[in-house]
Coordinates of C-alpha atoms and ligand atoms in Angstrom, one line a residue:
X1 CA -152.0 -114.8 5.6
X2 CA -151.6 -112.1 8.1
X3 CA -150.2 -108.5 7.8
X4 CA -147.1 -107.8 9.7
X5 CA -145.9 -104.2 10.4
X6 CA -142.1 -104.2 10.4
X7 CA -140.1 -101.3 11.9
X8 CA -137.4 -99.8 9.7
X9 CA -135.2 -96.8 9.4
X10 CA -134.4 -94.8 6.2
X11 CA -131.4 -95.5 3.9
X12 CA -129.6 -92.6 2.2
X13 CA -129.5 -92.4 -1.6
X14 CA -132.8 -94.1 -2.6
X15 CA -133.5 -91.4 -5.2
X16 CA -134.7 -92.8 -8.5
X17 CA -132.4 -91.7 -11.4
X18 CA -133.0 -91.4 -15.1
X19 CA -134.7 -94.8 -15.0
X20 CA -135.4 -96.0 -11.5
X21 CA -133.2 -97.0 -8.5
X22 CA -130.0 -98.8 -9.5
X23 CA -127.4 -100.0 -7.0
X24 CA -125.0 -102.8 -6.4
X25 CA -126.6 -106.1 -5.4
X26 CA -124.9 -105.9 -2.0
X27 CA -126.7 -102.6 -1.4
X28 CA -130.1 -104.0 -2.4
X29 CA -129.7 -107.2 -0.3
X30 CA -129.2 -105.3 3.0
X31 CA -132.1 -106.1 5.4
X32 CA -135.1 -103.8 4.6
X33 CA -133.4 -102.0 1.7
X34 CA -135.7 -103.2 -1.1
X35 CA -138.7 -103.2 1.3
X36 CA -138.2 -99.5 2.1
X37 CA -138.2 -98.5 -1.5
X38 CA -141.3 -100.6 -2.4
X39 CA -143.3 -99.3 0.6
X40 CA -142.3 -95.8 -0.2
X41 CA -143.6 -96.4 -3.7
X42 CA -146.9 -97.6 -2.3
X43 CA -147.2 -94.6 -0.1
X44 CA -146.4 -92.3 -3.0
X45 CA -149.2 -93.9 -5.1
X46 CA -151.6 -93.5 -2.2
X47 CA -153.7 -96.2 -0.5
X48 CA -156.7 -95.6 -2.8
X49 CA -154.5 -96.5 -5.8
X50 CA -152.9 -99.5 -4.2
X51 CA -155.9 -101.2 -2.5
X52 CA -157.6 -103.6 -4.9
X53 CA -155.0 -102.8 -7.6
X54 CA -153.6 -105.2 -10.2
X55 CA -149.8 -104.8 -10.5
X56 CA -147.2 -106.4 -12.8
X57 CA -143.9 -107.5 -11.3
X58 CA -141.1 -108.9 -13.5
X59 CA -137.8 -107.9 -15.2
X60 CA -134.8 -108.9 -17.1
X61 CA -134.0 -111.9 -14.9
X62 CA -130.8 -110.5 -13.4
X63 CA -129.4 -111.9 -10.2
X64 CA -131.6 -111.2 -7.1
X65 CA -134.8 -110.8 -9.3
X66 CA -136.4 -114.0 -8.1
X67 CA -135.9 -113.1 -4.4
X68 CA -137.1 -109.5 -5.1
X69 CA -140.3 -110.8 -6.8
X70 CA -141.2 -112.9 -3.8
X71 CA -140.6 -109.9 -1.5
X72 CA -142.7 -107.6 -3.6
X73 CA -145.6 -110.2 -3.9
X74 CA -145.7 -110.4 -0.1
X75 CA -145.6 -106.6 0.4
X76 CA -148.2 -106.0 -2.3
X77 CA -150.5 -108.6 -0.6
X78 CA -150.1 -106.8 2.8
X79 CA -150.8 -103.4 1.3
X80 CA -154.1 -104.6 -0.1
X81 CA -153.2 -105.2 -3.7
X82 CA -155.7 -107.6 -5.3
X83 CA -153.6 -109.2 -8.0
X84 CA -150.0 -109.6 -9.0
X85 CA -149.1 -110.5 -12.6
X86 CA -145.7 -112.2 -13.2
X87 CA -144.2 -113.1 -16.5
X88 CA -143.1 -116.8 -16.4
X89 CA -139.8 -117.2 -14.6
X90 CA -140.1 -113.5 -13.6
X91 CA -139.1 -112.5 -17.1
X92 CA -140.6 -109.6 -19.0
X93 CA -138.7 -107.1 -21.1
X94 CA -139.2 -103.5 -20.2
X95 CA -141.3 -102.9 -23.4
X96 CA -143.3 -106.1 -22.7
X97 CA -144.1 -104.8 -19.2
X98 CA -145.4 -101.6 -20.8
X99 CA -147.4 -103.6 -23.3
X100 CA -148.8 -105.9 -20.6
X101 CA -149.9 -102.9 -18.4
X102 CA -151.6 -101.3 -21.4
X103 CA -153.2 -104.3 -23.2
X104 CA -153.3 -107.5 -21.2
X105 CA -156.7 -108.7 -19.9
X106 CA -156.6 -111.1 -17.0
X107 CA -158.6 -114.4 -16.9
X108 CA -161.2 -112.6 -14.8
X109 CA -161.3 -109.6 -17.0
X110 CA -158.9 -107.5 -14.9
X111 CA -156.6 -104.8 -16.2
X112 CA -153.3 -103.7 -14.7
X113 CA -152.9 -100.4 -12.9
X114 CA -149.1 -100.3 -13.0
X115 CA -146.0 -102.4 -12.3
X116 CA -142.6 -102.8 -10.9
X117 CA -139.8 -103.5 -13.5
X118 CA -136.8 -105.2 -12.0
X119 CA -133.7 -104.3 -14.1
X120 CA -130.6 -102.2 -14.1
X121 CA -130.9 -102.3 -17.9
X122 CA -127.5 -102.1 -19.6
X123 CA -125.5 -102.3 -16.3
X124 CA -123.8 -105.7 -15.7
X125 CA -125.5 -108.2 -13.3
X126 CA -124.5 -110.9 -10.8
X127 CA -123.7 -111.0 -7.1
X128 CA -121.1 -108.2 -7.4
X129 CA -122.9 -106.1 -10.0
X130 CA -126.1 -104.1 -10.3
X131 CA -129.7 -104.6 -9.5
X132 CA -132.5 -102.1 -10.1
X133 CA -136.2 -101.3 -9.7
X134 CA -138.6 -98.8 -11.2
X135 CA -142.3 -98.2 -11.2
X136 CA -144.4 -97.7 -14.3
X137 CA -147.9 -96.1 -14.3
X138 CA -151.2 -97.1 -15.7
X139 CA -150.3 -95.8 -19.2
X140 CA -147.4 -98.2 -19.2
X141 CA -144.7 -95.5 -18.9
X142 CA -142.1 -94.7 -16.2
X143 CA -143.4 -92.8 -13.2
X144 CA -143.1 -89.1 -13.8
X145 CA -140.9 -86.9 -11.7
X146 CA -143.8 -85.8 -9.5
X147 CA -144.2 -89.4 -8.4
X148 CA -140.5 -90.3 -8.2
X149 CA -139.9 -87.2 -6.1
X150 CA -142.6 -88.4 -3.7
X151 CA -141.1 -91.8 -3.5
X152 CA -137.7 -90.3 -2.6
X153 CA -139.3 -88.1 0.1
X154 CA -140.9 -91.1 1.6
X155 CA -137.7 -93.1 1.7
X156 CA -136.2 -90.3 3.9
X157 CA -138.9 -90.6 6.6
X158 CA -140.0 -94.3 6.4
X159 CA -140.6 -95.9 9.8
X160 CA -142.4 -99.2 8.9
X161 CA -143.4 -101.4 6.0
X162 CA -146.2 -103.9 5.6
X163 CA -145.5 -107.5 4.6
X164 CA -147.6 -110.7 4.5
X165 CA -146.9 -113.3 7.0
X166 CA -147.8 -116.9 6.3
X167 CA -147.9 -116.3 2.5
X168 CA -145.7 -119.0 1.0
X169 CA -143.3 -118.3 -1.8
X170 CA -145.2 -118.5 -5.1
X171 CA -144.0 -120.8 -7.9
X172 CA -143.3 -118.3 -10.7
X173 CA -142.0 -120.9 -13.1
X174 CA -145.3 -122.5 -14.0
X175 CA -148.1 -120.7 -15.8
X176 CA -151.3 -120.4 -13.8
X177 CA -153.1 -118.5 -11.0
X178 CA -152.6 -119.1 -7.3
X179 CA -155.1 -117.7 -4.9
X180 CA -154.6 -116.8 -1.2
X181 CA -156.8 -115.3 1.5
X182 CA -155.7 -112.4 3.6
X183 CA -157.5 -110.2 6.1
X184 CA -159.1 -108.2 3.2
X185 CA -160.1 -111.2 1.1
X186 CA -158.7 -112.9 -2.0
X187 CA -155.2 -112.2 -3.3
X188 CA -154.1 -113.8 -6.7
X189 CA -150.7 -114.3 -8.3
X190 CA -151.2 -114.8 -12.0
X191 CA -148.1 -116.3 -13.8
X192 CA -148.4 -116.0 -17.6
X193 CA -146.4 -116.5 -20.8
X194 CA -143.9 -113.7 -21.2
X195 CA -144.2 -113.3 -24.9
X196 CA -147.9 -113.7 -25.9
X197 CA -149.2 -110.2 -25.3
X198 CA -146.1 -108.6 -26.8
X199 CA -146.1 -110.8 -29.9
X200 CA -149.8 -110.0 -30.5
X201 CA -148.9 -106.3 -30.3
X202 CA -146.0 -106.6 -32.8
X203 CA -148.3 -108.4 -35.2
X204 CA -150.8 -105.6 -35.1
X205 CA -148.0 -103.1 -36.0
X206 CA -145.9 -104.7 -38.7
X207 CA -146.6 -106.8 -41.8
X208 CA -145.1 -110.1 -40.6
X209 CA -145.7 -111.7 -44.0
X210 CA -143.4 -109.3 -45.8
X211 CA -140.7 -109.5 -43.1
X212 CA -140.9 -113.3 -43.3
X213 CA -140.4 -113.1 -47.1
X214 CA -137.3 -111.0 -46.5
X215 CA -135.8 -113.3 -43.9
X216 CA -136.4 -116.4 -46.0
X217 CA -134.9 -114.8 -49.1
X218 CA -131.7 -116.5 -50.1
X219 CA -129.8 -113.2 -50.6
X220 CA -130.7 -111.8 -47.1
X221 CA -128.8 -112.9 -44.0
X222 CA -129.6 -111.9 -40.4
X223 CA -128.1 -112.0 -37.0
X224 CA -129.4 -111.0 -33.5
X225 CA -127.4 -110.8 -30.2
X226 CA -129.4 -110.6 -27.0
X227 CA -126.2 -110.4 -24.9
X228 CA -127.8 -112.9 -22.5
X229 CA -130.5 -110.5 -21.6
X230 CA -134.3 -111.0 -21.6
X231 CA -134.5 -110.1 -25.4
X232 CA -133.5 -113.7 -26.1
X233 CA -136.9 -115.0 -25.1
X234 CA -138.6 -112.6 -27.6
X235 CA -136.0 -113.1 -30.3
X236 CA -136.6 -116.9 -30.4
X237 CA -140.3 -116.5 -30.5
X238 CA -140.5 -113.7 -33.0
X239 CA -137.5 -114.0 -35.3
X240 CA -137.3 -117.8 -35.4
X241 CA -140.8 -119.1 -34.7
X242 CA -142.9 -116.4 -36.3
X243 CA -140.6 -115.0 -39.0
X244 CA -138.6 -118.1 -40.0
X245 CA -135.0 -117.0 -39.2
X246 CA -132.4 -119.7 -38.6
X247 CA -131.8 -120.7 -35.0
X248 CA -128.1 -120.1 -35.8
X249 CA -128.8 -116.5 -36.4
X250 CA -129.3 -115.9 -32.7
X251 CA -126.3 -115.1 -30.5
X252 CA -126.4 -115.2 -26.7
X253 CA -130.2 -115.6 -26.6
X254 CA -130.4 -117.6 -23.4
X255 CA -131.1 -115.2 -20.5
X256 CA -128.5 -115.4 -17.7
X257 CA -128.5 -113.9 -14.2
X258 CA -125.1 -112.4 -14.8
X259 CA -125.4 -111.9 -18.6
X260 CA -122.6 -114.4 -19.1
X261 CA -120.3 -112.1 -17.2
X262 CA -120.7 -109.5 -19.9
X263 CA -121.9 -105.9 -20.1
X264 CA -125.4 -106.1 -21.7
X265 CA -125.1 -102.9 -23.5
X266 CA -125.6 -103.0 -27.3
X267 CA -122.8 -100.8 -28.7
X268 CA -119.6 -101.3 -30.6
X269 CA -117.6 -101.8 -27.5
X270 CA -119.7 -104.4 -25.6
X271 CA -121.5 -106.4 -28.3
X272 CA -118.1 -107.9 -29.3
X273 CA -119.3 -111.1 -30.9
X274 CA -121.9 -109.5 -33.1
X275 CA -119.5 -106.7 -34.1
X276 CA -117.0 -109.3 -35.2
X277 CA -119.6 -111.3 -37.1
X278 CA -120.8 -108.2 -38.9
X279 CA -117.2 -107.6 -40.2
X280 CA -116.7 -104.5 -38.0
X281 CA -114.2 -105.9 -35.5
X282 CA -110.5 -105.6 -35.6
X283 CA -110.0 -109.4 -36.2
X284 CA -110.4 -110.3 -39.8
X285 CA -113.5 -112.4 -40.3
X286 CA -113.2 -115.3 -42.7
X287 CA -116.8 -115.7 -43.7
X288 CA -119.0 -113.2 -45.4
X289 CA -120.9 -111.1 -42.7
X290 CA -124.7 -111.1 -42.6
X291 CA -126.7 -108.3 -44.4
X292 CA -128.3 -107.2 -41.1
X293 CA -127.3 -107.5 -37.4
X294 CA -128.8 -106.1 -34.2
X295 CA -128.4 -106.3 -30.5
X296 CA -130.3 -105.5 -27.3
X297 CA -129.5 -104.5 -23.8
X298 CA -130.4 -106.5 -20.6
X299 CA -134.0 -105.5 -20.5
X300 CA -134.4 -105.3 -24.3
X301 CA -135.5 -101.7 -24.5
X302 CA -132.3 -100.7 -26.4
X303 CA -131.2 -101.7 -29.8
X304 CA -128.1 -101.4 -32.0
X305 CA -128.6 -101.7 -35.8
X306 CA -125.8 -102.8 -38.0
X307 CA -125.5 -103.5 -41.7
X308 CA -122.7 -105.5 -43.3
X309 CA -119.5 -103.8 -42.1
X310 CA -121.6 -100.8 -41.3
X311 CA -122.8 -99.1 -38.1
X312 CA -126.0 -97.1 -37.9
X313 CA -125.9 -94.4 -35.3
X314 CA -129.0 -94.4 -33.1
X315 CA -129.7 -90.8 -33.9
X316 CA -129.7 -91.6 -37.6
X317 CA -131.8 -94.7 -37.0
X318 CA -134.7 -92.9 -35.5
X319 CA -134.6 -90.3 -38.3
X320 CA -134.6 -93.0 -40.9
X321 CA -137.4 -94.9 -39.3
X322 CA -139.4 -91.6 -39.1
X323 CA -138.7 -90.8 -42.8
X324 CA -139.9 -94.3 -44.0
X325 CA -142.5 -95.3 -41.4
X326 CA -145.6 -94.3 -43.3
X327 CA -144.7 -96.4 -46.4
X328 CA -143.1 -99.3 -44.7
X329 CA -145.0 -99.9 -41.5
X330 CA -148.8 -100.5 -41.5
X331 CA -149.3 -99.0 -38.0
X332 CA -148.2 -95.6 -39.3
X333 CA -149.9 -95.8 -42.7
X334 CA -152.2 -92.9 -41.9
X335 CA -149.3 -90.6 -41.0
X336 CA -147.2 -89.6 -38.0
X337 CA -148.7 -87.4 -35.3
X338 CA -145.3 -85.9 -34.5
X339 CA -141.7 -87.0 -33.6
X340 CA -139.5 -86.3 -30.6
X341 CA -135.9 -86.8 -29.5
X342 CA -134.0 -86.3 -26.3
X343 CA -131.8 -83.2 -26.2
X344 CA -128.4 -84.8 -26.6
X345 CA -129.6 -86.9 -29.6
X346 CA -128.4 -85.5 -32.9
X347 CA -130.6 -83.2 -35.0
X348 CA -131.0 -85.7 -37.8
X349 CA -134.7 -86.2 -36.7
X350 CA -135.2 -82.4 -36.8
X351 CA -134.3 -82.3 -40.4
X352 CA -136.8 -85.1 -41.3
X353 CA -139.5 -83.4 -39.2
X354 CA -138.9 -80.1 -41.2
X355 CA -139.0 -81.8 -44.6
X356 CA -142.1 -83.8 -43.8
X357 CA -143.8 -80.9 -41.9
X358 CA -144.2 -82.9 -38.7
X359 CA -144.6 -81.7 -35.1
X360 CA -141.3 -81.9 -33.4
X361 CA -140.3 -82.0 -29.7
X362 CA -136.9 -81.9 -27.9
X363 CA -137.2 -83.4 -24.4
X364 CA -134.7 -84.2 -21.5
X365 CA -132.8 -87.5 -21.4
X366 CA -134.9 -90.5 -20.3
X367 CA -138.1 -92.0 -21.7
X368 CA -140.5 -90.6 -19.1
X369 CA -140.8 -87.3 -21.0
X370 CA -142.0 -88.9 -24.3
X371 CA -145.0 -90.5 -22.6
X372 CA -147.0 -87.3 -21.9
X373 CA -146.6 -86.3 -25.6
X374 CA -147.8 -89.7 -26.7
X375 CA -150.8 -89.8 -24.3
X376 CA -151.8 -86.4 -25.7
X377 CA -151.6 -87.7 -29.3
X378 CA -148.7 -85.4 -30.2
X379 CA -145.9 -87.9 -31.0
X380 CA -145.7 -91.2 -32.9
X381 CA -142.0 -92.0 -33.2
X382 CA -139.2 -91.0 -30.8
X383 CA -135.6 -91.8 -30.0
X384 CA -132.5 -91.2 -28.0
X385 CA -128.8 -91.3 -29.0
X386 CA -128.3 -94.0 -26.4
X387 CA -129.6 -96.8 -28.6
X388 CA -133.2 -96.2 -27.6
X389 CA -135.9 -96.0 -30.3
X390 CA -139.7 -96.4 -30.0
X391 CA -143.2 -95.3 -30.8
X392 CA -146.6 -94.7 -29.2
X393 CA -147.5 -98.4 -29.3
X394 CA -146.2 -98.5 -25.7
X395 CA -144.6 -96.0 -23.3
X396 CA -141.1 -97.4 -23.2
X397 CA -138.3 -97.6 -25.8
X398 CA -138.4 -101.0 -27.6
X399 CA -135.4 -102.9 -28.9
X400 CA -137.3 -105.6 -30.8
X401 CA -139.7 -103.1 -32.3
X402 CA -136.7 -101.1 -33.7
X403 CA -135.4 -104.3 -35.3
X404 CA -138.8 -105.0 -36.8
X405 CA -139.0 -101.4 -38.0
X406 CA -135.7 -101.8 -39.8
X407 CA -136.6 -105.2 -41.3
X408 CA -139.9 -103.6 -42.5
X409 CA -138.0 -100.8 -44.2
X410 CA -135.6 -103.3 -45.8
X411 CA -138.6 -105.5 -46.9
X412 CA -140.3 -102.5 -48.4
X413 CA -137.2 -101.3 -50.3
X414 CA -136.5 -104.8 -51.6
X415 CA -140.0 -105.9 -52.4
X416 CA -139.1 -106.3 -56.0
X417 CA -135.7 -107.9 -55.7
X418 CA -136.0 -110.7 -53.3
X419 CA -135.9 -113.2 -56.1
X420 CA -132.2 -112.9 -56.4
X421 CA -131.5 -109.3 -57.6
X422 CA -129.1 -107.0 -55.9
X423 CA -130.4 -106.0 -52.4
X424 CA -130.8 -102.5 -51.2
X425 CA -128.6 -102.8 -48.1
X426 CA -128.7 -101.1 -44.7
X427 CA -125.7 -99.0 -45.8
X428 CA -127.5 -98.0 -49.0
X429 CA -130.5 -96.8 -47.0
X430 CA -128.4 -94.7 -44.7
X431 CA -126.2 -93.1 -47.4
X432 CA -129.4 -92.4 -49.4
X433 CA -130.8 -90.7 -46.3
X434 CA -127.7 -88.6 -45.9
X435 CA -127.8 -87.5 -49.5
X436 CA -131.3 -86.1 -49.1
X437 CA -131.2 -84.7 -45.5
X438 CA -127.5 -84.2 -44.9
X439 CA -125.5 -86.0 -42.3
X440 CA -125.1 -85.4 -38.6
X441 CA -121.6 -86.6 -37.6
X442 CA -122.1 -87.8 -34.0
X443 CA -120.1 -89.4 -31.2
X444 CA -120.5 -89.7 -27.4
X445 CA -117.6 -90.0 -25.0
X446 CA -118.3 -91.5 -21.6
X447 CA -116.0 -91.1 -18.6
X448 CA -117.3 -93.8 -16.3
X449 CA -116.9 -94.0 -12.5
X450 CA -114.9 -90.8 -12.1
X451 CA -114.6 -89.1 -8.7
X452 CA -118.0 -87.5 -8.0
X453 CA -116.5 -84.3 -6.7
X454 CA -114.3 -83.8 -9.8
X455 CA -117.3 -84.4 -12.0
X456 CA -119.3 -81.8 -10.2
X457 CA -116.5 -79.3 -10.4
X458 CA -116.1 -79.9 -14.2
X459 CA -119.8 -79.2 -14.7
X460 CA -119.7 -76.1 -12.5
X461 CA -116.7 -74.9 -14.6
X462 CA -118.7 -75.3 -17.8
X463 CA -121.7 -73.5 -16.4
X464 CA -119.5 -70.6 -15.2
X465 CA -117.8 -70.3 -18.6
X466 CA -121.2 -69.9 -20.3
X467 CA -121.5 -66.4 -18.8
X468 CA -118.8 -65.1 -21.2
X469 CA -119.1 -66.3 -24.8
X470 CA -116.3 -64.0 -25.8
X471 CA -114.0 -65.8 -23.5
X472 CA -115.3 -69.2 -24.7
X473 CA -114.6 -68.4 -28.3
X474 CA -111.2 -67.1 -27.5
X475 CA -110.3 -70.3 -25.8
X476 CA -111.7 -72.3 -28.7
X477 CA -109.7 -70.4 -31.3
X478 CA -106.6 -71.2 -29.2
X479 CA -107.4 -74.9 -29.3
X480 CA -108.4 -75.3 -33.0
X481 CA -108.9 -72.7 -35.6
X482 CA -111.2 -74.5 -38.0
X483 CA -114.3 -74.9 -35.8
X484 CA -117.0 -72.2 -35.9
X485 CA -118.1 -69.8 -33.1
X486 CA -120.3 -70.6 -30.2
X487 CA -123.3 -68.4 -30.5
X488 CA -125.4 -69.7 -27.6
X489 CA -124.7 -71.6 -24.5
X490 CA -127.1 -72.6 -21.7
X491 CA -128.3 -75.3 -19.4
X492 CA -131.2 -77.2 -21.0
X493 CA -134.5 -76.7 -19.3
X494 CA -137.8 -78.3 -20.4
X495 CA -141.3 -77.2 -20.0
X496 CA -143.6 -80.1 -20.7
X497 CA -146.2 -78.8 -23.3
X498 CA -148.9 -81.1 -21.9
X499 CA -148.8 -80.6 -18.1
X500 CA -146.6 -77.5 -17.9
X501 CA -144.1 -79.1 -15.5
X502 CA -140.5 -77.8 -15.6
X503 CA -137.3 -79.8 -15.5
X504 CA -134.1 -77.9 -15.0
X505 CA -130.4 -78.6 -15.3
X506 CA -130.9 -81.2 -18.0
X507 CA -127.4 -80.8 -19.5
X508 CA -125.0 -78.1 -20.5
X509 CA -125.1 -77.0 -24.1
X510 CA -122.7 -75.1 -26.3
X511 CA -124.3 -74.3 -29.7
X512 CA -122.2 -73.3 -32.6
X513 CA -123.0 -71.0 -35.5
X514 CA -122.8 -73.9 -38.1
X515 CA -125.2 -76.1 -36.2
X516 CA -122.5 -78.1 -34.3
X517 CA -123.2 -78.9 -30.7
X518 CA -121.3 -79.9 -27.6
X519 CA -123.4 -81.2 -24.7
X520 CA -122.2 -82.3 -21.3
X521 CA -124.3 -84.3 -18.8
X522 CA -123.9 -86.4 -15.7
X523 CA -125.4 -89.8 -16.0
X524 CA -128.4 -90.7 -13.8
X525 CA -128.1 -94.5 -14.2
X526 CA -124.8 -95.4 -12.7
X527 CA -124.3 -97.1 -9.4
X528 CA -120.8 -96.0 -8.4
X529 CA -119.0 -92.6 -8.6
X530 CA -120.1 -90.3 -11.4
X531 CA -120.2 -90.8 -15.2
X532 CA -119.7 -87.8 -17.4
X533 CA -121.1 -87.9 -20.9
X534 CA -119.9 -85.7 -23.7
X535 CA -122.0 -85.5 -26.8
X536 CA -120.4 -84.1 -30.0
X537 CA -122.2 -83.3 -33.1
X538 CA -121.5 -81.6 -36.5
X539 CA -123.9 -81.1 -39.4
X540 CA -122.8 -81.6 -43.0
X541 CA -125.3 -80.6 -45.7
X542 CA -123.0 -80.9 -48.7
X543 CA -123.7 -84.4 -50.0
X544 CA -120.1 -84.7 -51.4
X545 CA -118.8 -84.5 -47.8
X546 CA -121.2 -86.9 -46.0
X547 CA -119.0 -90.0 -46.5
X548 CA -116.1 -89.2 -44.1
X549 CA -115.0 -91.3 -41.2
X550 CA -117.0 -90.0 -38.2
X551 CA -114.2 -89.9 -35.6
X552 CA -111.9 -88.2 -38.2
X553 CA -114.6 -85.6 -39.1
X554 CA -115.3 -84.9 -35.4
X555 CA -111.7 -84.8 -34.2
X556 CA -111.4 -80.9 -34.0
X557 CA -114.7 -80.7 -32.0
X558 CA -113.7 -83.5 -29.8
X559 CA -110.4 -81.7 -29.0
X560 CA -112.4 -78.6 -28.2
X561 CA -114.8 -80.5 -25.9
X562 CA -112.0 -82.1 -23.9
X563 CA -109.9 -79.0 -23.5
X564 CA -112.7 -76.5 -22.9
X565 CA -114.0 -78.7 -20.1
X566 CA -110.5 -79.3 -18.7
X567 CA -111.4 -83.0 -18.6
X568 CA -108.0 -84.3 -17.6
X569 CA -107.5 -81.7 -14.9
X570 CA -110.8 -82.3 -13.2
X571 CA -111.0 -86.1 -13.6
X572 CA -107.4 -87.3 -14.2
X573 CA -108.6 -89.1 -17.3
X574 CA -106.7 -88.8 -20.5
X575 CA -109.2 -91.0 -22.4
X576 CA -112.8 -91.9 -22.2
X577 CA -114.0 -95.3 -20.9
X578 CA -116.4 -95.9 -23.9
X579 CA -116.8 -94.1 -27.2
X580 CA -120.1 -94.7 -29.0
Ligands
LIG601 C1 -128.9 -93.4 -19.9 C2 -129.1 -92.9 -21.3 C3 -130.5 -92.4 -21.5 C4 -131.5 -93.6 -21.2 C5 -131.2 -94.1 -19.9 C6 -132.0 -95.4 -19.6 O1 -129.2 -92.4 -19.0 O2 -128.2 -91.8 -21.5 O3 -130.7 -91.9 -22.8 O4 -132.8 -93.2 -21.3 O5 -129.9 -94.5 -19.7 O6 -131.8 -96.4 -20.5 P1 -128.0 -91.6 -18.2 O7 -128.7 -90.8 -17.2 O8 -127.1 -92.6 -17.6 O9 -127.3 -90.9 -19.3 V1 -131.9 -98.0 -20.0 O10 -131.8 -98.9 -21.3 O11 -131.1 -98.0 -18.7 O12 -133.6 -98.1 -19.4
LIG602 CO1 -132.5 -100.8 -21.0

């Protein structure tokens, strides 16, 4: 093949958000749009990092992925990349990409230097929905802000990109290596099985034998919903083939380009089928729900954990995994190096860290901040309120890992009663946890696709209010008399303890005397308008009061949040789009 230099002009708005660049498909398919972003990434990495490199390219299989993979292959070849690794059919979950970058060894002994992940995660897919792309570094984690800032700067000045001419489309459906010759020598495309490396990693972390015993026990029932995302590929291989679960326990496990028309976001609103099966839906379910249920998002880095008629909040989930990891999961048997959560995530993990005397970190939203801590050996388990949980086995959150972690805890707690005795259930484990550590009532209200100007004004209003706590408390008393006083309010700022970098404006916080918190943020993953997220949390230490309905317990604080922020006045919305 030859190298063509194609003239181009910048597009506005190619700034990577919380997790890469996400836009409508019709934006991505404009001539040169994807090309500009990919070339800007190569420029940001620098020629010395790109020439001769081995890069992974794959994703959740959403609409436009296959075309995008061919474009990136041709651009990589033209920029001097030596090898491209592609998961079969272009499918790799986000955690599997991270694992492949870190662990896979090519047939010629090569190791990956980084990779492009093609996904818009939990956003819907299809010709009228979203596509996305992000770059992960050599440690398997999302590019840090220093790199994404450079990418963005490059997109504003780009004048040309390089693309291979005379390089045919590569068959990405068949496993094997194709070799080509360009001006600088050999270029390989290596198509490999999407699950092998990931399964090997999972087997090195968990005791598959004890999970297999749990799954085959007659008194344990299981259900997994991949919402037609890429998780289905891994669920079949791991839960059915390796661990012996019934085929019928898998829901929506065939990956589809449009996720079957659904919203591949594992929460009580969008994972409808699973929610109904678990006995949590409004419709009355005839049959007895399974003991355990879980779901994933499009790229399989998120997870929702459910028990029979019981929802585990993600903030509780990470705390419970941290509290039980050393006993239940072989990978952690020698202890946890530390734990971390994102700022809006509830403080349930903080309490565990305190009890167990563990290092603890609070980072901004988005997985990129955990990676530095893990690379420095300071953090083993971490999580976010947005259904993200993970550990230092990779540098992304990991939906299947979280399910295996829960199954490990269940297997450990039930090791003596799998013969037919009464099971310790998911609900038992959570209630037991609350009785020891107290409970953090928690909810998140999302106002999606609101007018961007209105959202900005609302945030500015909340920042301005912070300068007078006296006034804030007066307003709050006028709304509801039985919430405590705000004793601190600020905009969250993070100084990375490893590299000293500072991230500002990471969310507006109102911190109450009794430990309650209200947090307001603008989403960085949407593709249209603005999304306002309101995070509401209240701590209850008294074990006789930890069993209340969460929405009921939080009602006064919710009212304060909505009125204090003048939500309806700024956005015209009288109710949120989604409550989690
Ligand atoms: C959201 C979540 C955040 C998560 C991010 C990526 O970001 O709140 O916790 O890390 O999505 O998740 P934002 O900026 O919209 O609040 V995923 O599954 O898209 O990779
Ligand atoms: Co995701």
